[in-house]
Amino acid sequence: MTDASTDRFPNLHVVEHPLVEHKLTLMREVSTPVAQFRQLVREVAMLLAYEVTHDLPLDEVEIETPLMPMRARKLSGKKLCLVSILRAGNGLLEGMLDLMPSARVGHVGLYRDPKTLIPVEYYYKVPHDIDEREVIVVDPMLATANSAVAAVSRVKEDGPPNIRIVCLLAAPEGVERFHDAHPDVPVYTAALDEALNEKGYIVPGLGDAGDRIYGTK
Ligand code: PRP
Ligand code: URA
């Protein structure tokens, strides 16, 4: 992992790994079919999950192996809550749950108004004890960051001790805006792309993540 952060983006972690880069390249290809795209999102999500959880706190517990007792470490406390920004966030969520099957899950329903690029909330449901859990917000694209900023602001109202956000692609404009709004929330991404185009799409990008996962265009 690189802290591509530098001075410009203090809280950005770019997950640099050959498997992540290879799979991301396949996802960017316009000819990649829906089924393969969906599977790739799931696989990259697992690799990102590994990185975003690298510093979770552990407790020592007493266990019995078939040979003898030992002290070993397990995740401490109430563990995790994954929060998916609908709908494309659900693609990443699946892979994260493959690796962390007992995580609790929340959903924030948001869509970008295509003209204003302002997010519109249509759904919100999170676990009742989210204030005792580490939260990982997932959404494949951090473009203008309007959606991520709004989702994290909403989740913060419920008081979790810690929030981090995971995406596949981030635009520099989005990272900057997100950091201005939520400097306490680290961003983990598989790649930092060049820019946003005039329609608010990340370039070179991979297109509309939701449409590519669900085949809606
Ligand atoms: C996409 C994506 C993010 C958002 C990113 O969702 O999944 O949520 O755009 O853009 P932003 O950083 O400029 O806010 P979209 O609004 O297309 O909805 P969908 O997930 O339902 O397809
Ligand atoms: N949402 C997407 O799905 N793709 C982009 O490039 C920007 C926002």
GROMACS .gro file of C-alpha atoms and ligand atoms in nm:
model
  247
    1MET     CA    1   0.000   0.000   0.000
    2THR     CA    2   0.125   0.349  -0.080
    3ASP     CA    3   0.040   0.651   0.122
    4ALA     CA    4   0.001   0.838  -0.204
    5SER     CA    5  -0.121   1.080   0.041
    6THR     CA    6   0.173   1.312   0.010
    7ASP     CA    7   0.115   1.664   0.135
    8ARG     CA    8  -0.176   1.713  -0.099
    9PHE     CA    9  -0.389   1.421   0.022
   10PRO     CA   10  -0.302   1.348   0.382
   11ASN     CA   11  -0.563   1.076   0.435
   12LEU     CA   12  -0.544   0.885   0.107
   13HIS     CA   13  -0.421   0.527   0.086
   14VAL     CA   14  -0.377   0.381  -0.261
   15VAL     CA   15  -0.374   0.002  -0.245
   16GLU     CA   16  -0.099  -0.090  -0.487
   17HIS     CA   17  -0.087  -0.461  -0.551
   18PRO     CA   18  -0.038  -0.649  -0.879
   19LEU     CA   19  -0.366  -0.838  -0.838
   20VAL     CA   20  -0.557  -0.517  -0.770
   21GLU     CA   21  -0.403  -0.341  -1.071
   22HIS     CA   22  -0.464  -0.637  -1.301
   23LYS     CA   23  -0.828  -0.674  -1.200
   24LEU     CA   24  -0.886  -0.301  -1.220
   25THR     CA   25  -0.749  -0.296  -1.574
   26LEU     CA   26  -0.997  -0.568  -1.672
   27MET     CA   27  -1.277  -0.365  -1.515
   28ARG     CA   28  -1.180  -0.051  -1.704
   29GLU     CA   29  -1.203  -0.232  -2.039
   30VAL     CA   30  -1.527  -0.127  -2.206
   31SER     CA   31  -1.571  -0.477  -2.351
   32THR     CA   32  -1.573  -0.655  -2.013
   33PRO     CA   33  -1.915  -0.822  -1.976
   34VAL     CA   34  -2.143  -0.761  -1.678
   35ALA     CA   35  -2.090  -1.101  -1.515
   36GLN     CA   36  -1.714  -1.065  -1.524
   37PHE     CA   37  -1.725  -0.703  -1.410
   38ARG     CA   38  -1.940  -0.798  -1.109
   39GLN     CA   39  -1.707  -1.083  -1.018
   40LEU     CA   40  -1.402  -0.856  -1.047
   41VAL     CA   41  -1.558  -0.596  -0.817
   42ARG     CA   42  -1.614  -0.870  -0.563
   43GLU     CA   43  -1.256  -0.994  -0.589
   44VAL     CA   44  -1.100  -0.647  -0.565
   45ALA     CA   45  -1.328  -0.575  -0.267
   46MET     CA   46  -1.168  -0.866  -0.082
   47LEU     CA   47  -0.821  -0.731  -0.149
   48LEU     CA   48  -0.924  -0.381  -0.038
   49ALA     CA   49  -1.087  -0.529   0.273
   50TYR     CA   50  -0.755  -0.684   0.367
   51GLU     CA   51  -0.584  -0.344   0.352
   52VAL     CA   52  -0.852  -0.132   0.516
   53THR     CA   53  -0.863  -0.362   0.820
   54HIS     CA   54  -0.487  -0.382   0.871
   55ASP     CA   55  -0.492  -0.192   1.202
   56LEU     CA   56  -0.809  -0.321   1.366
   57PRO     CA   57  -0.761  -0.374   1.740
   58LEU     CA   58  -0.705  -0.730   1.869
   59ASP     CA   59  -0.761  -0.892   2.210
   60GLU     CA   60  -0.575  -1.190   2.353
   61VAL     CA   61  -0.795  -1.488   2.434
   62GLU     CA   62  -0.736  -1.835   2.577
   63ILE     CA   63  -0.808  -2.119   2.330
   64GLU     CA   64  -0.743  -2.493   2.301
   65THR     CA   65  -0.573  -2.626   1.990
   66PRO     CA   66  -0.600  -3.007   1.936
   67LEU     CA   67  -0.256  -3.024   2.102
   68MET     CA   68  -0.253  -2.774   2.389
   69PRO     CA   69  -0.395  -2.454   2.534
   70MET     CA   70  -0.258  -2.129   2.400
   71ARG     CA   71  -0.320  -1.756   2.404
   72ALA     CA   72  -0.411  -1.618   2.064
   73ARG     CA   73  -0.552  -1.296   1.925
   74LYS     CA   74  -0.900  -1.217   1.799
   75LEU     CA   75  -1.068  -0.897   1.682
   76SER     CA   76  -1.179  -0.705   1.987
   77GLY     CA   77  -1.507  -0.544   2.080
   78LYS     CA   78  -1.820  -0.531   1.872
   79LYS     CA   79  -1.624  -0.540   1.551
   80LEU     CA   80  -1.738  -0.398   1.224
   81CYS     CA   81  -2.024  -0.236   1.046
   82LEU     CA   82  -2.003  -0.207   0.668
   83VAL     CA   83  -2.214   0.072   0.521
   84SER     CA   84  -2.294   0.046   0.153
   85ILE     CA   85  -2.390   0.351  -0.051
   86LEU     CA   86  -2.663   0.220  -0.279
   87ARG     CA   87  -2.668   0.100  -0.520
   88ALA     CA   88  -2.318   0.045  -0.660
   89GLY     CA   89  -2.178   0.010  -0.307
   90ASN     CA   90  -2.347  -0.330  -0.290
   91GLY     CA   91  -2.102  -0.465  -0.546
   92LEU     CA   92  -1.812  -0.391  -0.311
   93LEU     CA   93  -2.012  -0.500  -0.009
   94GLU     CA   94  -2.041  -0.859  -0.136
   95GLY     CA   95  -1.665  -0.906  -0.154
   96MET     CA   96  -1.610  -0.743   0.184
   97LEU     CA   97  -1.866  -0.980   0.339
   98ASP     CA   98  -1.690  -1.279   0.183
   99LEU     CA   99  -1.393  -1.188   0.402
  100MET     CA  100  -1.583  -1.054   0.705
  101PRO     CA  101  -1.902  -1.262   0.712
  102SER     CA  102  -2.015  -1.155   1.058
  103ALA     CA  103  -1.989  -0.781   0.998
  104ARG     CA  104  -2.314  -0.591   1.044
  105VAL     CA  105  -2.439  -0.400   0.742
  106GLY     CA  106  -2.600  -0.061   0.694
  107HIS     CA  107  -2.732   0.098   0.374
  108VAL     CA  108  -2.749   0.459   0.265
  109GLY     CA  109  -2.959   0.508  -0.046
  110LEU     CA  110  -2.829   0.797  -0.255
  111TYR     CA  111  -2.830   0.882  -0.621
  112ARG     CA  112  -2.659   1.169  -0.800
  113ASP     CA  113  -2.893   1.406  -0.974
  114PRO     CA  114  -2.740   1.388  -1.324
  115LYS     CA  115  -2.781   1.767  -1.381
  116THR     CA  116  -2.672   1.912  -1.047
  117LEU     CA  117  -2.457   1.615  -0.930
  118ILE     CA  118  -2.612   1.675  -0.586
  119PRO     CA  119  -2.687   1.351  -0.398
  120VAL     CA  120  -3.048   1.276  -0.314
  121GLU     CA  121  -3.109   1.047  -0.012
  122TYR     CA  122  -3.388   0.791  -0.051
  123TYR     CA  123  -3.304   0.532   0.216
  124TYR     CA  124  -3.115   0.501   0.544
  125LYS     CA  125  -3.092   0.197   0.769
  126VAL     CA  126  -2.799   0.101   0.993
  127PRO     CA  127  -2.754  -0.136   1.291
  128HIS     CA  128  -2.889   0.001   1.622
  129ASP     CA  129  -2.545  -0.037   1.788
  130ILE     CA  130  -2.345   0.137   1.515
  131ASP     CA  131  -2.216   0.376   1.783
  132GLU     CA  132  -2.012   0.081   1.921
  133ARG     CA  133  -1.870  -0.034   1.588
  134GLU     CA  134  -1.588   0.056   1.353
  135VAL     CA  135  -1.753   0.165   1.030
  136ILE     CA  136  -1.629   0.102   0.677
  137VAL     CA  137  -1.829   0.291   0.415
  138VAL     CA  138  -1.813   0.137   0.067
  139ASP     CA  139  -1.883   0.295  -0.271
  140PRO     CA  140  -1.688   0.216  -0.590
  141MET     CA  141  -1.655   0.576  -0.713
  142LEU     CA  142  -1.536   0.892  -0.535
  143ALA     CA  143  -1.601   1.142  -0.814
  144THR     CA  144  -1.716   1.485  -0.692
  145ALA     CA  145  -1.738   1.312  -0.350
  146ASN     CA  146  -2.080   1.469  -0.296
  147SER     CA  147  -2.230   1.125  -0.230
  148ALA     CA  148  -1.955   1.012   0.005
  149VAL     CA  149  -1.955   1.341   0.196
  150ALA     CA  150  -2.334   1.322   0.244
  151ALA     CA  151  -2.329   0.953   0.342
  152VAL     CA  152  -2.049   0.996   0.595
  153SER     CA  153  -2.216   1.306   0.743
  154ARG     CA  154  -2.535   1.104   0.790
  155VAL     CA  155  -2.352   0.809   0.947
  156LYS     CA  156  -2.162   1.044   1.181
  157GLU     CA  157  -2.495   1.159   1.328
  158ASP     CA  158  -2.526   0.806   1.473
  159GLY     CA  159  -2.191   0.837   1.651
  160PRO     CA  160  -1.964   0.547   1.550
  161PRO     CA  161  -1.616   0.573   1.705
  162ASN     CA  162  -1.436   0.547   1.370
  163ILE     CA  163  -1.518   0.568   1.002
  164ARG     CA  164  -1.311   0.482   0.695
  165ILE     CA  165  -1.416   0.474   0.334
  166VAL     CA  166  -1.323   0.233   0.057
  167CYS     CA  167  -1.362   0.292  -0.315
  168LEU     CA  168  -1.228   0.150  -0.641
  169LEU     CA  169  -1.147   0.478  -0.812
  170ALA     CA  170  -1.104   0.829  -0.680
  171ALA     CA  171  -1.069   1.160  -0.863
  172PRO     CA  172  -0.827   1.416  -0.718
  173GLU     CA  173  -1.111   1.672  -0.698
  174GLY     CA  174  -1.319   1.426  -0.495
  175VAL     CA  175  -1.037   1.335  -0.259
  176GLU     CA  176  -0.976   1.704  -0.189
  177ARG     CA  177  -1.342   1.778  -0.129
  178PHE     CA  178  -1.384   1.470   0.089
  179HIS     CA  179  -1.082   1.558   0.297
  180ASP     CA  180  -1.206   1.916   0.347
  181ALA     CA  181  -1.541   1.785   0.473
  182HIS     CA  182  -1.416   1.484   0.672
  183PRO     CA  183  -1.046   1.518   0.752
  184ASP     CA  184  -1.080   1.247   1.018
  185VAL     CA  185  -1.194   0.979   0.769
  186PRO     CA  186  -0.921   0.796   0.575
  187VAL     CA  187  -0.989   0.702   0.213
  188TYR     CA  188  -0.870   0.368   0.072
  189THR     CA  189  -0.877   0.334  -0.304
  190ALA     CA  190  -0.748   0.095  -0.569
  191ALA     CA  191  -0.644   0.391  -0.790
  192LEU     CA  192  -0.628   0.767  -0.803
  193ASP     CA  193  -0.735   0.868  -1.155
  194GLU     CA  194  -0.659   1.184  -1.353
  195ALA     CA  195  -0.964   1.406  -1.320
  196LEU     CA  196  -1.339   1.452  -1.355
  197ASN     CA  197  -1.488   1.526  -1.694
  198GLU     CA  198  -1.755   1.792  -1.757
  199LYS     CA  199  -2.029   1.543  -1.666
  200GLY     CA  200  -1.872   1.454  -1.333
  201TYR     CA  201  -1.736   1.118  -1.450
  202ILE     CA  202  -1.394   0.999  -1.342
  203VAL     CA  203  -1.147   0.977  -1.632
  204PRO     CA  204  -1.004   0.755  -1.756
  205GLY     CA  205  -1.231   0.573  -1.510
  206LEU     CA  206  -1.448   0.271  -1.573
  207GLY     CA  207  -1.778   0.435  -1.660
  208ASP     CA  208  -2.091   0.419  -1.447
  209ALA     CA  209  -2.016   0.164  -1.178
  210GLY     CA  210  -2.381   0.087  -1.099
  211ASP     CA  211  -2.469   0.035  -1.463
  212ARG     CA  212  -2.170  -0.189  -1.517
  213ILE     CA  213  -2.239  -0.403  -1.210
  214TYR     CA  214  -2.610  -0.441  -1.276
  215GLY     CA  215  -2.620  -0.415  -1.656
  216THR     CA  216  -2.867  -0.128  -1.658
  217LYS     CA  217  -2.730   0.054  -1.959
  218PRP     C1  218  -2.238   0.671  -0.835
  218PRP     C2  219  -2.138   0.603  -0.743
  218PRP     C3  220  -2.131   0.699  -0.627
  218PRP     C4  221  -2.152   0.832  -0.694
  218PRP     C5  222  -2.019   0.899  -0.702
  218PRP     O1  223  -2.365   0.647  -0.791
  218PRP     O2  224  -2.175   0.475  -0.705
  218PRP     O3  225  -2.230   0.676  -0.529
  218PRP     O4  226  -2.203   0.807  -0.825
  218PRP     O5  227  -2.032   1.026  -0.752
  218PRP     P1  228  -2.001   1.156  -0.667
  218PRP     O6  229  -1.873   1.132  -0.597
  218PRP     O7  230  -1.991   1.263  -0.771
  218PRP     O8  231  -2.114   1.180  -0.572
  218PRP     P2  232  -2.494   0.692  -0.875
  218PRP     O9  233  -2.543   0.825  -0.829
  218PRP    O10  234  -2.464   0.677  -1.021
  218PRP    O11  235  -2.604   0.591  -0.827
  218PRP     P3  236  -2.612   0.432  -0.840
  218PRP    O12  237  -2.511   0.374  -0.744
  218PRP    O13  238  -2.751   0.406  -0.799
  218PRP    O14  239  -2.582   0.392  -0.982
  219URA     N1  240  -2.027   0.760  -1.071
  219URA     C1  241  -1.986   0.657  -1.148
  219URA     O1  242  -2.045   0.548  -1.143
  219URA     N2  243  -1.880   0.676  -1.229
  219URA     C2  244  -1.814   0.791  -1.233
  219URA     O2  245  -1.715   0.801  -1.309
  219URA     C3  246  -1.858   0.896  -1.152
  219URA     C4  247  -1.964   0.878  -1.072
   0.00000   0.00000   0.00000
